[in-house]
Amino acid sequence: MNLADENGTDVEIYRRYGGDAIYVESRTGAPDRLVETLDDIGTTRHTDGPYTWRQLPVDGFTEEEVRQSATGALFILATAGYRANIDPALFDRATYAALLDHAADRREHYRRLDAARSPRPAQPEASPGTAAGGKRR
């Protein structure tokens, strides 16, 4: 049993034993789509005997970049519909707020595109002797 199983989440993002490594543990029996998402966000798979885990790359990153990366991973997982938890020491509020703003901007952009592409309802033509819409007065 791992931390995600213990906490009832899909993914846990944390540091272990005060080290530099950022662990990304998924629940036992995670669906293939979750595993693909973890691959997409750049986690690397590690094994040691019967144990398997994932880590976010941290080599060459500043502490700020590590927090931004971990927070970005949390955002992507949450956006994909997974229950993810992050160690508060790894959470970067400004990064999360910027990602939320960006997502809202993108949603609005696509709403406007959809509205521009949608056919407008046809206006009924006026018949001779009637007002527009076909109603007699």
mmCIF file with all atom_site columns, C-alpha atoms in Angstrom:
data_model
loop_
_atom_site.group_PDB
_atom_site.id
_atom_site.type_symbol
_atom_site.label_atom_id
_atom_site.label_alt_id
_atom_site.label_comp_id
_atom_site.label_asym_id
_atom_site.label_entity_id
_atom_site.label_seq_id
_atom_site.pdbx_PDB_ins_code
_atom_site.Cartn_x
_atom_site.Cartn_y
_atom_site.Cartn_z
_atom_site.occupancy
_atom_site.B_iso_or_equiv
_atom_site.pdbx_formal_charge
_atom_site.auth_seq_id
_atom_site.auth_comp_id
_atom_site.auth_asym_id
_atom_site.auth_atom_id
_atom_site.pdbx_PDB_model_num
ATOM 1   C CA . MET A 1 1   ? 0.000   0.000  0.000   1.00 0.00 ? 1   MET A CA 1
ATOM 2   C CA . ASN A 1 2   ? 1.322   3.460  -0.878  1.00 0.00 ? 2   ASN A CA 1
ATOM 3   C CA . LEU A 1 3   ? 0.521   7.011  0.219   1.00 0.00 ? 3   LEU A CA 1
ATOM 4   C CA . ALA A 1 4   ? -2.148  7.520  -2.473  1.00 0.00 ? 4   ALA A CA 1
ATOM 5   C CA . ASP A 1 5   ? -3.904  4.336  -1.339  1.00 0.00 ? 5   ASP A CA 1
ATOM 6   C CA . GLU A 1 6   ? -3.673  5.400  2.310   1.00 0.00 ? 6   GLU A CA 1
ATOM 7   C CA . ASN A 1 7   ? -5.104  8.875  1.602   1.00 0.00 ? 7   ASN A CA 1
ATOM 8   C CA . GLY A 1 8   ? -7.789  7.751  -0.852  1.00 0.00 ? 8   GLY A CA 1
ATOM 9   C CA . THR A 1 9   ? -6.409  9.918  -3.657  1.00 0.00 ? 9   THR A CA 1
ATOM 10  C CA . ASP A 1 10  ? -5.391  9.133  -7.212  1.00 0.00 ? 10  ASP A CA 1
ATOM 11  C CA . VAL A 1 11  ? -1.973  10.792 -6.846  1.00 0.00 ? 11  VAL A CA 1
ATOM 12  C CA . GLU A 1 12  ? 0.236   12.115 -4.056  1.00 0.00 ? 12  GLU A CA 1
ATOM 13  C CA . ILE A 1 13  ? 3.051   14.601 -4.767  1.00 0.00 ? 13  ILE A CA 1
ATOM 14  C CA . TYR A 1 14  ? 5.617   14.984 -1.976  1.00 0.00 ? 14  TYR A CA 1
ATOM 15  C CA . ARG A 1 15  ? 9.220   14.933 -0.802  1.00 0.00 ? 15  ARG A CA 1
ATOM 16  C CA . ARG A 1 16  ? 10.429  12.020 1.250   1.00 0.00 ? 16  ARG A CA 1
ATOM 17  C CA . TYR A 1 17  ? 12.846  12.259 4.179   1.00 0.00 ? 17  TYR A CA 1
ATOM 18  C CA . GLY A 1 18  ? 13.814  15.861 3.468   1.00 0.00 ? 18  GLY A CA 1
ATOM 19  C CA . GLY A 1 19  ? 15.552  14.932 0.209   1.00 0.00 ? 19  GLY A CA 1
ATOM 20  C CA . ASP A 1 20  ? 15.434  16.792 -3.068  1.00 0.00 ? 20  ASP A CA 1
ATOM 21  C CA . ALA A 1 21  ? 13.452  14.183 -5.039  1.00 0.00 ? 21  ALA A CA 1
ATOM 22  C CA . ILE A 1 22  ? 9.778   14.859 -5.747  1.00 0.00 ? 22  ILE A CA 1
ATOM 23  C CA . TYR A 1 23  ? 7.788   11.637 -5.533  1.00 0.00 ? 23  TYR A CA 1
ATOM 24  C CA . VAL A 1 24  ? 4.593   11.205 -7.520  1.00 0.00 ? 24  VAL A CA 1
ATOM 25  C CA . GLU A 1 25  ? 2.729   8.119  -6.329  1.00 0.00 ? 25  GLU A CA 1
ATOM 26  C CA . SER A 1 26  ? -0.432  6.899  -7.979  1.00 0.00 ? 26  SER A CA 1
ATOM 27  C CA . ARG A 1 27  ? -2.952  4.575  -6.413  1.00 0.00 ? 27  ARG A CA 1
ATOM 28  C CA . THR A 1 28  ? -2.590  0.849  -6.822  1.00 0.00 ? 28  THR A CA 1
ATOM 29  C CA . GLY A 1 29  ? -4.195  -0.337 -10.041 1.00 0.00 ? 29  GLY A CA 1
ATOM 30  C CA . ALA A 1 30  ? -4.234  3.152  -11.555 1.00 0.00 ? 30  ALA A CA 1
ATOM 31  C CA . PRO A 1 31  ? -5.990  3.233  -14.933 1.00 0.00 ? 31  PRO A CA 1
ATOM 32  C CA . ASP A 1 32  ? -3.869  3.441  -18.077 1.00 0.00 ? 32  ASP A CA 1
ATOM 33  C CA . ARG A 1 33  ? -5.060  6.995  -18.756 1.00 0.00 ? 33  ARG A CA 1
ATOM 34  C CA . LEU A 1 34  ? -3.692  8.173  -15.391 1.00 0.00 ? 34  LEU A CA 1
ATOM 35  C CA . VAL A 1 35  ? -0.363  6.474  -16.110 1.00 0.00 ? 35  VAL A CA 1
ATOM 36  C CA . GLU A 1 36  ? -0.286  8.186  -19.531 1.00 0.00 ? 36  GLU A CA 1
ATOM 37  C CA . THR A 1 37  ? -1.021  11.536 -17.879 1.00 0.00 ? 37  THR A CA 1
ATOM 38  C CA . LEU A 1 38  ? 1.866   10.982 -15.458 1.00 0.00 ? 38  LEU A CA 1
ATOM 39  C CA . ASP A 1 39  ? 4.104   10.246 -18.444 1.00 0.00 ? 39  ASP A CA 1
ATOM 40  C CA . ASP A 1 40  ? 2.834   13.396 -20.189 1.00 0.00 ? 40  ASP A CA 1
ATOM 41  C CA . ILE A 1 41  ? 3.707   15.641 -17.238 1.00 0.00 ? 41  ILE A CA 1
ATOM 42  C CA . GLY A 1 42  ? 7.279   14.350 -17.285 1.00 0.00 ? 42  GLY A CA 1
ATOM 43  C CA . THR A 1 43  ? 7.442   11.955 -14.368 1.00 0.00 ? 43  THR A CA 1
ATOM 44  C CA . THR A 1 44  ? 10.049  9.215  -14.584 1.00 0.00 ? 44  THR A CA 1
ATOM 45  C CA . ARG A 1 45  ? 9.412   5.659  -13.470 1.00 0.00 ? 45  ARG A CA 1
ATOM 46  C CA . HIS A 1 46  ? 11.777  4.021  -10.962 1.00 0.00 ? 46  HIS A CA 1
ATOM 47  C CA . THR A 1 47  ? 11.913  0.500  -9.540  1.00 0.00 ? 47  THR A CA 1
ATOM 48  C CA . ASP A 1 48  ? 13.774  -1.170 -6.716  1.00 0.00 ? 48  ASP A CA 1
ATOM 49  C CA . GLY A 1 49  ? 12.885  -4.807 -6.257  1.00 0.00 ? 49  GLY A CA 1
ATOM 50  C CA . PRO A 1 50  ? 9.118   -5.048 -5.847  1.00 0.00 ? 50  PRO A CA 1
ATOM 51  C CA . TYR A 1 51  ? 8.700   -1.274 -5.430  1.00 0.00 ? 51  TYR A CA 1
ATOM 52  C CA . THR A 1 52  ? 7.779   1.080  -8.266  1.00 0.00 ? 52  THR A CA 1
ATOM 53  C CA . TRP A 1 53  ? 7.390   4.833  -8.009  1.00 0.00 ? 53  TRP A CA 1
ATOM 54  C CA . ARG A 1 54  ? 7.571   7.977  -10.117 1.00 0.00 ? 54  ARG A CA 1
ATOM 55  C CA . GLN A 1 55  ? 9.486   11.197 -9.670  1.00 0.00 ? 55  GLN A CA 1
ATOM 56  C CA . LEU A 1 56  ? 9.391   14.663 -11.175 1.00 0.00 ? 56  LEU A CA 1
ATOM 57  C CA . PRO A 1 57  ? 12.774  15.747 -12.522 1.00 0.00 ? 57  PRO A CA 1
ATOM 58  C CA . VAL A 1 58  ? 14.542  18.235 -10.246 1.00 0.00 ? 58  VAL A CA 1
ATOM 59  C CA . ASP A 1 59  ? 18.174  18.175 -11.393 1.00 0.00 ? 59  ASP A CA 1
ATOM 60  C CA . GLY A 1 60  ? 19.342  21.683 -12.230 1.00 0.00 ? 60  GLY A CA 1
ATOM 61  C CA . PHE A 1 61  ? 16.091  23.295 -11.009 1.00 0.00 ? 61  PHE A CA 1
ATOM 62  C CA . THR A 1 62  ? 15.948  26.055 -8.433  1.00 0.00 ? 62  THR A CA 1
ATOM 63  C CA . GLU A 1 63  ? 13.637  25.477 -5.487  1.00 0.00 ? 63  GLU A CA 1
ATOM 64  C CA . GLU A 1 64  ? 11.163  27.915 -7.052  1.00 0.00 ? 64  GLU A CA 1
ATOM 65  C CA . GLU A 1 65  ? 11.196  25.949 -10.329 1.00 0.00 ? 65  GLU A CA 1
ATOM 66  C CA . VAL A 1 66  ? 10.670  22.707 -8.412  1.00 0.00 ? 66  VAL A CA 1
ATOM 67  C CA . ARG A 1 67  ? 7.574   24.160 -6.693  1.00 0.00 ? 67  ARG A CA 1
ATOM 68  C CA . GLN A 1 68  ? 6.291   25.504 -10.015 1.00 0.00 ? 68  GLN A CA 1
ATOM 69  C CA . SER A 1 69  ? 6.763   22.099 -11.652 1.00 0.00 ? 69  SER A CA 1
ATOM 70  C CA . ALA A 1 70  ? 5.048   20.238 -8.805  1.00 0.00 ? 70  ALA A CA 1
ATOM 71  C CA . THR A 1 71  ? 2.180   22.750 -8.776  1.00 0.00 ? 71  THR A CA 1
ATOM 72  C CA . GLY A 1 72  ? 1.832   22.480 -12.552 1.00 0.00 ? 72  GLY A CA 1
ATOM 73  C CA . ALA A 1 73  ? 1.637   18.688 -12.247 1.00 0.00 ? 73  ALA A CA 1
ATOM 74  C CA . LEU A 1 74  ? -1.092  19.072 -9.607  1.00 0.00 ? 74  LEU A CA 1
ATOM 75  C CA . PHE A 1 75  ? -3.031  21.454 -11.865 1.00 0.00 ? 75  PHE A CA 1
ATOM 76  C CA . ILE A 1 76  ? -2.860  19.122 -14.876 1.00 0.00 ? 76  ILE A CA 1
ATOM 77  C CA . LEU A 1 77  ? -3.954  16.136 -12.805 1.00 0.00 ? 77  LEU A CA 1
ATOM 78  C CA . ALA A 1 78  ? -6.847  18.058 -11.237 1.00 0.00 ? 78  ALA A CA 1
ATOM 79  C CA . THR A 1 79  ? -7.908  19.422 -14.630 1.00 0.00 ? 79  THR A CA 1
ATOM 80  C CA . ALA A 1 80  ? -7.905  15.852 -15.979 1.00 0.00 ? 80  ALA A CA 1
ATOM 81  C CA . GLY A 1 81  ? -10.317 14.911 -13.176 1.00 0.00 ? 81  GLY A CA 1
ATOM 82  C CA . TYR A 1 82  ? -7.972  13.115 -10.809 1.00 0.00 ? 82  TYR A CA 1
ATOM 83  C CA . ARG A 1 83  ? -7.928  13.536 -7.037  1.00 0.00 ? 83  ARG A CA 1
ATOM 84  C CA . ALA A 1 84  ? -4.397  14.753 -6.377  1.00 0.00 ? 84  ALA A CA 1
ATOM 85  C CA . ASN A 1 85  ? -2.742  15.941 -3.207  1.00 0.00 ? 85  ASN A CA 1
ATOM 86  C CA . ILE A 1 86  ? 0.473   17.930 -2.884  1.00 0.00 ? 86  ILE A CA 1
ATOM 87  C CA . ASP A 1 87  ? 2.723   18.557 0.092   1.00 0.00 ? 87  ASP A CA 1
ATOM 88  C CA . PRO A 1 88  ? 2.003   22.182 1.116   1.00 0.00 ? 88  PRO A CA 1
ATOM 89  C CA . ALA A 1 89  ? 5.751   22.940 1.026   1.00 0.00 ? 89  ALA A CA 1
ATOM 90  C CA . LEU A 1 90  ? 5.693   22.170 -2.731  1.00 0.00 ? 90  LEU A CA 1
ATOM 91  C CA . PHE A 1 91  ? 2.597   24.210 -3.567  1.00 0.00 ? 91  PHE A CA 1
ATOM 92  C CA . ASP A 1 92  ? 3.187   27.536 -5.315  1.00 0.00 ? 92  ASP A CA 1
ATOM 93  C CA . ARG A 1 93  ? 0.073   29.716 -4.994  1.00 0.00 ? 93  ARG A CA 1
ATOM 94  C CA . ALA A 1 94  ? 1.152   32.213 -7.670  1.00 0.00 ? 94  ALA A CA 1
ATOM 95  C CA . THR A 1 95  ? 1.756   29.447 -10.224 1.00 0.00 ? 95  THR A CA 1
ATOM 96  C CA . TYR A 1 96  ? -1.622  27.869 -9.487  1.00 0.00 ? 96  TYR A CA 1
ATOM 97  C CA . ALA A 1 97  ? -3.397  31.232 -9.780  1.00 0.00 ? 97  ALA A CA 1
ATOM 98  C CA . ALA A 1 98  ? -1.663  31.932 -13.102 1.00 0.00 ? 98  ALA A CA 1
ATOM 99  C CA . LEU A 1 99  ? -2.702  28.505 -14.422 1.00 0.00 ? 99  LEU A CA 1
ATOM 100 C CA . LEU A 1 100 ? -6.309  29.101 -13.339 1.00 0.00 ? 100 LEU A CA 1
ATOM 101 C CA . ASP A 1 101 ? -6.302  32.492 -15.092 1.00 0.00 ? 101 ASP A CA 1
ATOM 102 C CA . HIS A 1 102 ? -4.812  30.966 -18.227 1.00 0.00 ? 102 HIS A CA 1
ATOM 103 C CA . ALA A 1 103 ? -7.424  28.187 -18.249 1.00 0.00 ? 103 ALA A CA 1
ATOM 104 C CA . ALA A 1 104 ? -10.224 30.748 -17.833 1.00 0.00 ? 104 ALA A CA 1
ATOM 105 C CA . ASP A 1 105 ? -8.796  32.821 -20.706 1.00 0.00 ? 105 ASP A CA 1
ATOM 106 C CA . ARG A 1 106 ? -8.644  29.718 -22.916 1.00 0.00 ? 106 ARG A CA 1
ATOM 107 C CA . ARG A 1 107 ? -12.242 28.755 -22.056 1.00 0.00 ? 107 ARG A CA 1
ATOM 108 C CA . GLU A 1 108 ? -13.426 32.265 -22.946 1.00 0.00 ? 108 GLU A CA 1
ATOM 109 C CA . HIS A 1 109 ? -11.404 32.196 -26.179 1.00 0.00 ? 109 HIS A CA 1
ATOM 110 C CA . TYR A 1 110 ? -12.984 28.908 -27.246 1.00 0.00 ? 110 TYR A CA 1
ATOM 111 C CA . ARG A 1 111 ? -16.463 30.094 -26.218 1.00 0.00 ? 111 ARG A CA 1
ATOM 112 C CA . ARG A 1 112 ? -16.027 33.100 -28.517 1.00 0.00 ? 112 ARG A CA 1
ATOM 113 C CA . LEU A 1 113 ? -14.769 30.879 -31.337 1.00 0.00 ? 113 LEU A CA 1
ATOM 114 C CA . ASP A 1 114 ? -17.737 28.538 -30.911 1.00 0.00 ? 114 ASP A CA 1
ATOM 115 C CA . ALA A 1 115 ? -20.164 31.461 -30.895 1.00 0.00 ? 115 ALA A CA 1
ATOM 116 C CA . ALA A 1 116 ? -18.620 32.883 -34.078 1.00 0.00 ? 116 ALA A CA 1
ATOM 117 C CA . ARG A 1 117 ? -18.814 29.498 -35.820 1.00 0.00 ? 117 ARG A CA 1
ATOM 118 C CA . SER A 1 118 ? -22.365 28.676 -34.732 1.00 0.00 ? 118 SER A CA 1
ATOM 119 C CA . PRO A 1 119 ? -24.999 29.359 -37.340 1.00 0.00 ? 119 PRO A CA 1
ATOM 120 C CA . ARG A 1 120 ? -27.220 32.234 -36.341 1.00 0.00 ? 120 ARG A CA 1
ATOM 121 C CA . PRO A 1 121 ? -30.926 31.478 -36.184 1.00 0.00 ? 121 PRO A CA 1
ATOM 122 C CA . ALA A 1 122 ? -32.669 32.527 -39.391 1.00 0.00 ? 122 ALA A CA 1
ATOM 123 C CA . GLN A 1 123 ? -34.986 35.496 -39.099 1.00 0.00 ? 123 GLN A CA 1
ATOM 124 C CA . PRO A 1 124 ? -38.405 34.798 -40.599 1.00 0.00 ? 124 PRO A CA 1
ATOM 125 C CA . GLU A 1 125 ? -39.040 36.824 -43.709 1.00 0.00 ? 125 GLU A CA 1
ATOM 126 C CA . ALA A 1 126 ? -41.873 39.313 -43.650 1.00 0.00 ? 126 ALA A CA 1
ATOM 127 C CA . SER A 1 127 ? -44.829 38.444 -45.849 1.00 0.00 ? 127 SER A CA 1
ATOM 128 C CA . PRO A 1 128 ? -46.496 41.234 -47.808 1.00 0.00 ? 128 PRO A CA 1
ATOM 129 C CA . GLY A 1 129 ? -48.852 43.088 -45.479 1.00 0.00 ? 129 GLY A CA 1
ATOM 130 C CA . THR A 1 130 ? -47.354 41.645 -42.281 1.00 0.00 ? 130 THR A CA 1
ATOM 131 C CA . ALA A 1 131 ? -44.748 42.797 -39.840 1.00 0.00 ? 131 ALA A CA 1
ATOM 132 C CA . ALA A 1 132 ? -41.442 40.922 -39.672 1.00 0.00 ? 132 ALA A CA 1
ATOM 133 C CA . GLY A 1 133 ? -42.095 37.549 -38.150 1.00 0.00 ? 133 GLY A CA 1
ATOM 134 C CA . GLY A 1 134 ? -45.312 36.979 -40.088 1.00 0.00 ? 134 GLY A CA 1
ATOM 135 C CA . LYS A 1 135 ? -47.798 38.347 -37.549 1.00 0.00 ? 135 LYS A CA 1
ATOM 136 C CA . ARG A 1 136 ? -50.630 40.521 -38.802 1.00 0.00 ? 136 ARG A CA 1
ATOM 137 C CA . ARG A 1 137 ? -51.442 43.669 -36.897 1.00 0.00 ? 137 ARG A CA 1
#
